[in-house]
XYZ file of C-alpha atoms in Angstrom:
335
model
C 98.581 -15.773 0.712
C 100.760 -18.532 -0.346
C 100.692 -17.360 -4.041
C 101.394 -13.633 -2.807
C 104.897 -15.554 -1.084
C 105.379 -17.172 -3.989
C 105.314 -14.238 -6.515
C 108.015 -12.621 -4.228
C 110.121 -15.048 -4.437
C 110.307 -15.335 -8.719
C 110.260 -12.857 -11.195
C 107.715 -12.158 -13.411
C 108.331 -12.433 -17.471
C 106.451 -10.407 -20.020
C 106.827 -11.793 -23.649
C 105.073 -9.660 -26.226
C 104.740 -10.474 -29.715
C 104.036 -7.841 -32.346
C 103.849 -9.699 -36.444
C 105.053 -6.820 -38.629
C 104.807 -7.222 -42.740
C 108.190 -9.063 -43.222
C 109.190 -10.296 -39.364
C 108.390 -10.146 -35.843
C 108.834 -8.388 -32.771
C 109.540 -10.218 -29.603
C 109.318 -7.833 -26.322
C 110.612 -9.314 -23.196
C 110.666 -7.749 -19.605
C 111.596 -9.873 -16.325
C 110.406 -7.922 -13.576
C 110.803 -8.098 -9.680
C 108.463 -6.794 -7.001
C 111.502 -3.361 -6.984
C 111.327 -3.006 -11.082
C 111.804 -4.008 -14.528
C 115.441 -6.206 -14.248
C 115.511 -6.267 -17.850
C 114.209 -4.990 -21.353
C 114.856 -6.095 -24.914
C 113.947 -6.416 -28.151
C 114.525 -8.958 -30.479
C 113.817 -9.532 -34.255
C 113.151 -12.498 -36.266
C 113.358 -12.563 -39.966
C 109.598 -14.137 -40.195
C 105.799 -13.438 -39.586
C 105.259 -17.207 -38.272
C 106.882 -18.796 -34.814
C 110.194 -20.636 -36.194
C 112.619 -22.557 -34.110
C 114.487 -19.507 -33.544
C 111.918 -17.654 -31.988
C 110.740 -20.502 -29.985
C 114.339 -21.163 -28.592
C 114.558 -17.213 -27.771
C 110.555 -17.391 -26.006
C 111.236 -20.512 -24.353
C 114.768 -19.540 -22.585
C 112.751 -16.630 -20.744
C 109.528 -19.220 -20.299
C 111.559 -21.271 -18.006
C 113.130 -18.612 -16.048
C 109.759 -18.190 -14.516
C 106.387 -19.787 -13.424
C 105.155 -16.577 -13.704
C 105.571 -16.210 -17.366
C 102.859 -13.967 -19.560
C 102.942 -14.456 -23.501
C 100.895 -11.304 -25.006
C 100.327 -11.004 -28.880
C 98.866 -8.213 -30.606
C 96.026 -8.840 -32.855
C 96.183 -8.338 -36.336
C 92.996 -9.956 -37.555
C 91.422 -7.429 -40.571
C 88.225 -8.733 -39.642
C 88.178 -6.692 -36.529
C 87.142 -3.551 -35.116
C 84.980 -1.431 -32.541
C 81.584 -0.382 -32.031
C 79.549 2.029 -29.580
C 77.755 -0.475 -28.150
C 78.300 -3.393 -25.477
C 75.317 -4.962 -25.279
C 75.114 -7.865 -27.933
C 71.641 -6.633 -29.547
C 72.914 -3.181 -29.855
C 76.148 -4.392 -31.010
C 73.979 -6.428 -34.322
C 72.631 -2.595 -35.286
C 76.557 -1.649 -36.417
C 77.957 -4.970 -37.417
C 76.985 -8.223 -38.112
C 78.883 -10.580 -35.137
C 77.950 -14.071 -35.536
C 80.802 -15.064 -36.420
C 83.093 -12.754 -33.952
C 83.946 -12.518 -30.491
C 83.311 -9.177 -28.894
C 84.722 -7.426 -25.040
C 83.190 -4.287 -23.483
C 86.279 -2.085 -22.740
C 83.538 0.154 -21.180
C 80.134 0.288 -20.646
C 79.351 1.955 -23.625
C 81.614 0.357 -26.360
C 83.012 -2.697 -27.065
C 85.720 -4.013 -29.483
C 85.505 -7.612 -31.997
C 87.641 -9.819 -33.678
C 86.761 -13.066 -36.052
C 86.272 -16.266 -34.290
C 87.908 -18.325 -37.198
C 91.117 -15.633 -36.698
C 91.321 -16.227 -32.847
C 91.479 -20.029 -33.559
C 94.387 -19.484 -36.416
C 96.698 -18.215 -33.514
C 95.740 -20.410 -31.138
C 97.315 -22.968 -33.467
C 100.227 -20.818 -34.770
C 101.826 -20.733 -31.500
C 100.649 -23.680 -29.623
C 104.228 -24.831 -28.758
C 104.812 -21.610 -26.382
C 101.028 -20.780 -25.877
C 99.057 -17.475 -25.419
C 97.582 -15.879 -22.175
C 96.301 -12.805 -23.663
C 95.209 -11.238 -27.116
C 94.819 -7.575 -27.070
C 93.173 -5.342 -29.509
C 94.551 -2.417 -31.160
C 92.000 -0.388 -30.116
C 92.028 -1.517 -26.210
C 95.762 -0.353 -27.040
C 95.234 2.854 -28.524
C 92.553 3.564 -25.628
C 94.797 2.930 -23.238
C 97.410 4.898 -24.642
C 95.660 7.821 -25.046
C 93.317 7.496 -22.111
C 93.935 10.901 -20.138
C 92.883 12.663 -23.227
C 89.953 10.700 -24.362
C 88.046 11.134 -21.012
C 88.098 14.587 -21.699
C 88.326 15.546 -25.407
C 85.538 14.899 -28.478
C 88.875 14.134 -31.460
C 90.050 11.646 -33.857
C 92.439 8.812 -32.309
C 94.529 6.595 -34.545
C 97.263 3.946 -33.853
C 99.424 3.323 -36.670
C 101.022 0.360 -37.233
C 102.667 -1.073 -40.571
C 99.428 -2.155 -42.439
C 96.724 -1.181 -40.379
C 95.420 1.941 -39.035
C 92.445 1.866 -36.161
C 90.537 4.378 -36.888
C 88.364 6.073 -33.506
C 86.072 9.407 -32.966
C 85.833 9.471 -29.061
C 83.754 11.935 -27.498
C 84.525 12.241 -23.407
C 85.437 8.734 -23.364
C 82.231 7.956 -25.504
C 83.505 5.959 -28.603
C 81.199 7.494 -31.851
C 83.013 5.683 -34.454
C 85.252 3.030 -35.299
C 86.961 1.247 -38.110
C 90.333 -1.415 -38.182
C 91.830 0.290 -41.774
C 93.841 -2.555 -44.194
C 96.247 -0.362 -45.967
C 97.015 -3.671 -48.425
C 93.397 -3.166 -49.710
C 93.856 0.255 -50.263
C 96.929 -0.440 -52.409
C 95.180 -3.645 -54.678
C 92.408 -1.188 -54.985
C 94.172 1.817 -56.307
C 96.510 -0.910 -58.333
C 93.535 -2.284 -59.681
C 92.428 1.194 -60.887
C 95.157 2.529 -62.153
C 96.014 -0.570 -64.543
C 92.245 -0.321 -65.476
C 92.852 2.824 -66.053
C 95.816 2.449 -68.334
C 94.478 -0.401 -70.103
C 91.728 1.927 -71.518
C 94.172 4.354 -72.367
C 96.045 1.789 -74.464
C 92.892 1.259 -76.113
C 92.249 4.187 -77.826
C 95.867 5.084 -78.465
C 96.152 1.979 -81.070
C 92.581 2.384 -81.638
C 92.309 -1.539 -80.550
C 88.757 -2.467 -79.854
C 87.592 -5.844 -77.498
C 90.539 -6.012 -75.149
C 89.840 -7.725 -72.365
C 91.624 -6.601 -68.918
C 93.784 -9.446 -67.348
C 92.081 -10.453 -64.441
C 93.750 -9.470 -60.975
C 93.652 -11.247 -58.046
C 93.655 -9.632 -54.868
C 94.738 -11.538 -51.683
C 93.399 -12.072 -48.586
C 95.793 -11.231 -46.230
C 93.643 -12.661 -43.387
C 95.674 -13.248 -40.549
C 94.377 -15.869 -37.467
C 94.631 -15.441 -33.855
C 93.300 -16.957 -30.840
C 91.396 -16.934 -27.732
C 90.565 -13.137 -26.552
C 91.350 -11.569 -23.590
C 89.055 -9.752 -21.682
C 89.818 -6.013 -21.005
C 86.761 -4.490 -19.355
C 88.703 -2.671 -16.534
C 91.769 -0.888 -17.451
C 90.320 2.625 -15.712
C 93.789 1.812 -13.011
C 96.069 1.636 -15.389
C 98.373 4.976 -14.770
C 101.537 3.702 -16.328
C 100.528 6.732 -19.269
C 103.373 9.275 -19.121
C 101.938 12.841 -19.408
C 100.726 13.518 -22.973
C 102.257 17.037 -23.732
C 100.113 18.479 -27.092
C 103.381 21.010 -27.971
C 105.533 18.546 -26.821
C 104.184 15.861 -29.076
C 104.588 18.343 -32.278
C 108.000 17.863 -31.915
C 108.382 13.809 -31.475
C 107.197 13.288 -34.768
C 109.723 11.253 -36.703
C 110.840 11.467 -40.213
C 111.887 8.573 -42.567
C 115.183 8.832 -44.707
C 114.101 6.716 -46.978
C 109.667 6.313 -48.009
C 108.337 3.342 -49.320
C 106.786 4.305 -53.235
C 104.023 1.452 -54.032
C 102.895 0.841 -57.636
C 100.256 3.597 -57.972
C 103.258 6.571 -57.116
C 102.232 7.146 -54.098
C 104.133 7.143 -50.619
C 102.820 5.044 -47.534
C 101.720 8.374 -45.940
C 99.355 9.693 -48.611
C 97.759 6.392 -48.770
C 97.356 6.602 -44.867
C 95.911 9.952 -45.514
C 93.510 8.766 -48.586
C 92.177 6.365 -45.765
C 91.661 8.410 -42.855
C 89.722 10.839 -45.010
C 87.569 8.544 -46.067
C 86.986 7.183 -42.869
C 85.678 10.319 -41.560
C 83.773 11.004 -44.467
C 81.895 7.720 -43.398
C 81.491 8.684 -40.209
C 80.117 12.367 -41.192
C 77.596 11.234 -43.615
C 76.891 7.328 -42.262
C 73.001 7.832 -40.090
C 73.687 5.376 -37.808
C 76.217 7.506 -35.763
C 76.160 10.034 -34.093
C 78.535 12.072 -36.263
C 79.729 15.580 -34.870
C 82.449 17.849 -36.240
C 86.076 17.167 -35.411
C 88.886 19.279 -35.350
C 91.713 17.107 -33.210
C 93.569 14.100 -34.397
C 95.983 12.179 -31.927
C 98.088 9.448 -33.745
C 100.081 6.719 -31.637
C 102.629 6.093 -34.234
C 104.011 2.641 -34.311
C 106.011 2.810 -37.534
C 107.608 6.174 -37.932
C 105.747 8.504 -40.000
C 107.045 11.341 -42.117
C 106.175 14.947 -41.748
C 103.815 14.116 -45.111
C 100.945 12.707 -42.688
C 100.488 15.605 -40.506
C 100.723 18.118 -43.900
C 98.389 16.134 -45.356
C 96.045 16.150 -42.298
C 96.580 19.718 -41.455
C 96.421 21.146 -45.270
C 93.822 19.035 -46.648
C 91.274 18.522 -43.474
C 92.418 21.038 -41.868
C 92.692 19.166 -38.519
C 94.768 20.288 -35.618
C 97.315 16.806 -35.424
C 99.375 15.902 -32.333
C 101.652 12.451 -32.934
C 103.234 10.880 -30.347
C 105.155 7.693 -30.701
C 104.271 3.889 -29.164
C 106.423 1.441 -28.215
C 104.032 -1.946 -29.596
C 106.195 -4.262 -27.373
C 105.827 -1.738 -24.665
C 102.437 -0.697 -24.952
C 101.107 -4.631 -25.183
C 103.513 -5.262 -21.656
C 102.015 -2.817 -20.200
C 98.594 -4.158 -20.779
C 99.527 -7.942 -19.604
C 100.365 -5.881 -16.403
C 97.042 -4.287 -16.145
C 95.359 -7.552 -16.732
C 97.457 -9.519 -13.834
């Protein structure tokens, strides 16, 4: 009762914090018990907490002792499995050194233990109350039509795509896509590639390839949230499939990496071979699909959905996510 009287009497502050490749996103919202009072976004020239960002987090902090700091996890050792149960869970991946949640009773997401501990530290000065999953996001997101569709789900963010085949609200098959290990990959082939093909030209026998170093672009986080229960959530605006045709947004200008290609055919190049894993992988419980919904969290080009449709021939519906949004509205949920 008392702490009912005293939530009426303060606002409530939602800070969400989404890394991107070169900066982050800070999302705030103050709410009162009538609405959100205020919105923003801000960006900071950095992927780690600076004094800038601190100063910005900690002038809403203070406004309110009911304060909720919300970060997005961007661990690449994570991902999601059609299981809850931890022995069932050991059949599809190997968690010893993870922590998992059930979403639902029949699947569960994971993230690295090691990863959870790397945020923790990262922004000890403010502090964290939740970590949320991508695909707890994407779930959420696109919960009215996973209850009641068998389709491909993705949420796309800058360099990571999770990857989902849900069956009425059954998960089949998961998989947290790195998009910088595509790229080393194909940059590692295609140098191989023209190295041999310098080779022969000059007729030069014995070359030895420079050896290429690919990064680990692990990124650490902190302790999990739990997000068993979000079947209350009905902050989802109506998902409209002809609607949705239409939202998709188009770059002016596309990113070219090394190996010629755009961001959007390597996106594709991924996707297929996800589902290719998922088709011919015994372990699932693999069944033809013919839908694709993407959240889009970056602003794909028209390129993905030609690709998806000409190639794969799937039917593809994108609708855009708000990150900052979409993680507020979770810390919500969870409160």
């Amino acid at each position: 009762m008392i702490s009912k009287l005293l939530e009426s009497l303060y606002t409530k502050v939602f800070i969400n914090i989404i890394v991107q490749n070169t900066q982050t996103v800070v999302y705030v919202e103050v709410c009162s018990s009538k609405g959100v009072l205020q919105s923003m976004h801000k960006y900071f020239d950095t992927t780690t907490m600076n004094s800038k960002m601190y100063e910005f987090i900690n002038a809403y902090y203070k406004e309110s002792p009911f304060c909720y700091i919300s970060v997005l996890d961007k661990s690449p050792l994570q991902g999601a499995v059609p299981a809850c149960d931890a022995k069932e869970i050991s059949k599809y991946c190997d968690i010893s050194s993870s922590e998992y949640r059930c979403y639902s009773k029949n699947w569960a997401f994971y993230t690295s233990e090691y990863d959870l501990e790397a945020i923790k530290h990262e922004y000890r000065s403010i502090g964290i109350d939740f970590i949320f999953s991508p695909f707890a996001i994407m779930a959420n997101f696109f919960k009215d039509k996973i209850e009641n569709t068998l389709a491909m789900f993705l949420l796309i963010e800058d360099n990571y795509i999770s990857f989902s085949v849900f069956d009425n609200s059954k998960l089949l098959y998961a998989q947290y896509l790195n998009m910088d290990h595509h790229k080393d990959s194909d940059e590692l082939l295609m140098e191989s590639s023209l190295d041999d093909d310098e080779e022969i030209s000059l007729g030069i026998e014995g070359i030895d390839l420079e050896e290429i170093d690919i990064e680990d672009d692990s990124v650490g986080f902190d302790d999990f949230t739990n997000i068993e229960d979000l079947d209350d959530t009905d902050s989802i605006d109506e998902f409209s499939e002809e609607q949705e045709i239409h939202e998709i947004s188009t770059k002016e200008e596309q990113y070219v990496s090394a190996d010629g290609f755009n961001e959007d055919y390597q996106r594709f190049s991924l996707i297929q071979s996800a589902l290719n894993t998922f088709y011919k992988d015994p372990k699932y419980n693999s069944q033809f699909i013919e839908n694709i919904y993407i959240a889009d969290g970056v602003g794909v080009s028209g390129d993905l959905k030609n690709y998806l449709e000409e190639e794969m021939f799937l039917s593809v519906f994108i609708r855009k996510i708000d990150l900052g949004g979409a993680l507020c509205d979770m810390a919500k949920a969870e409160i």
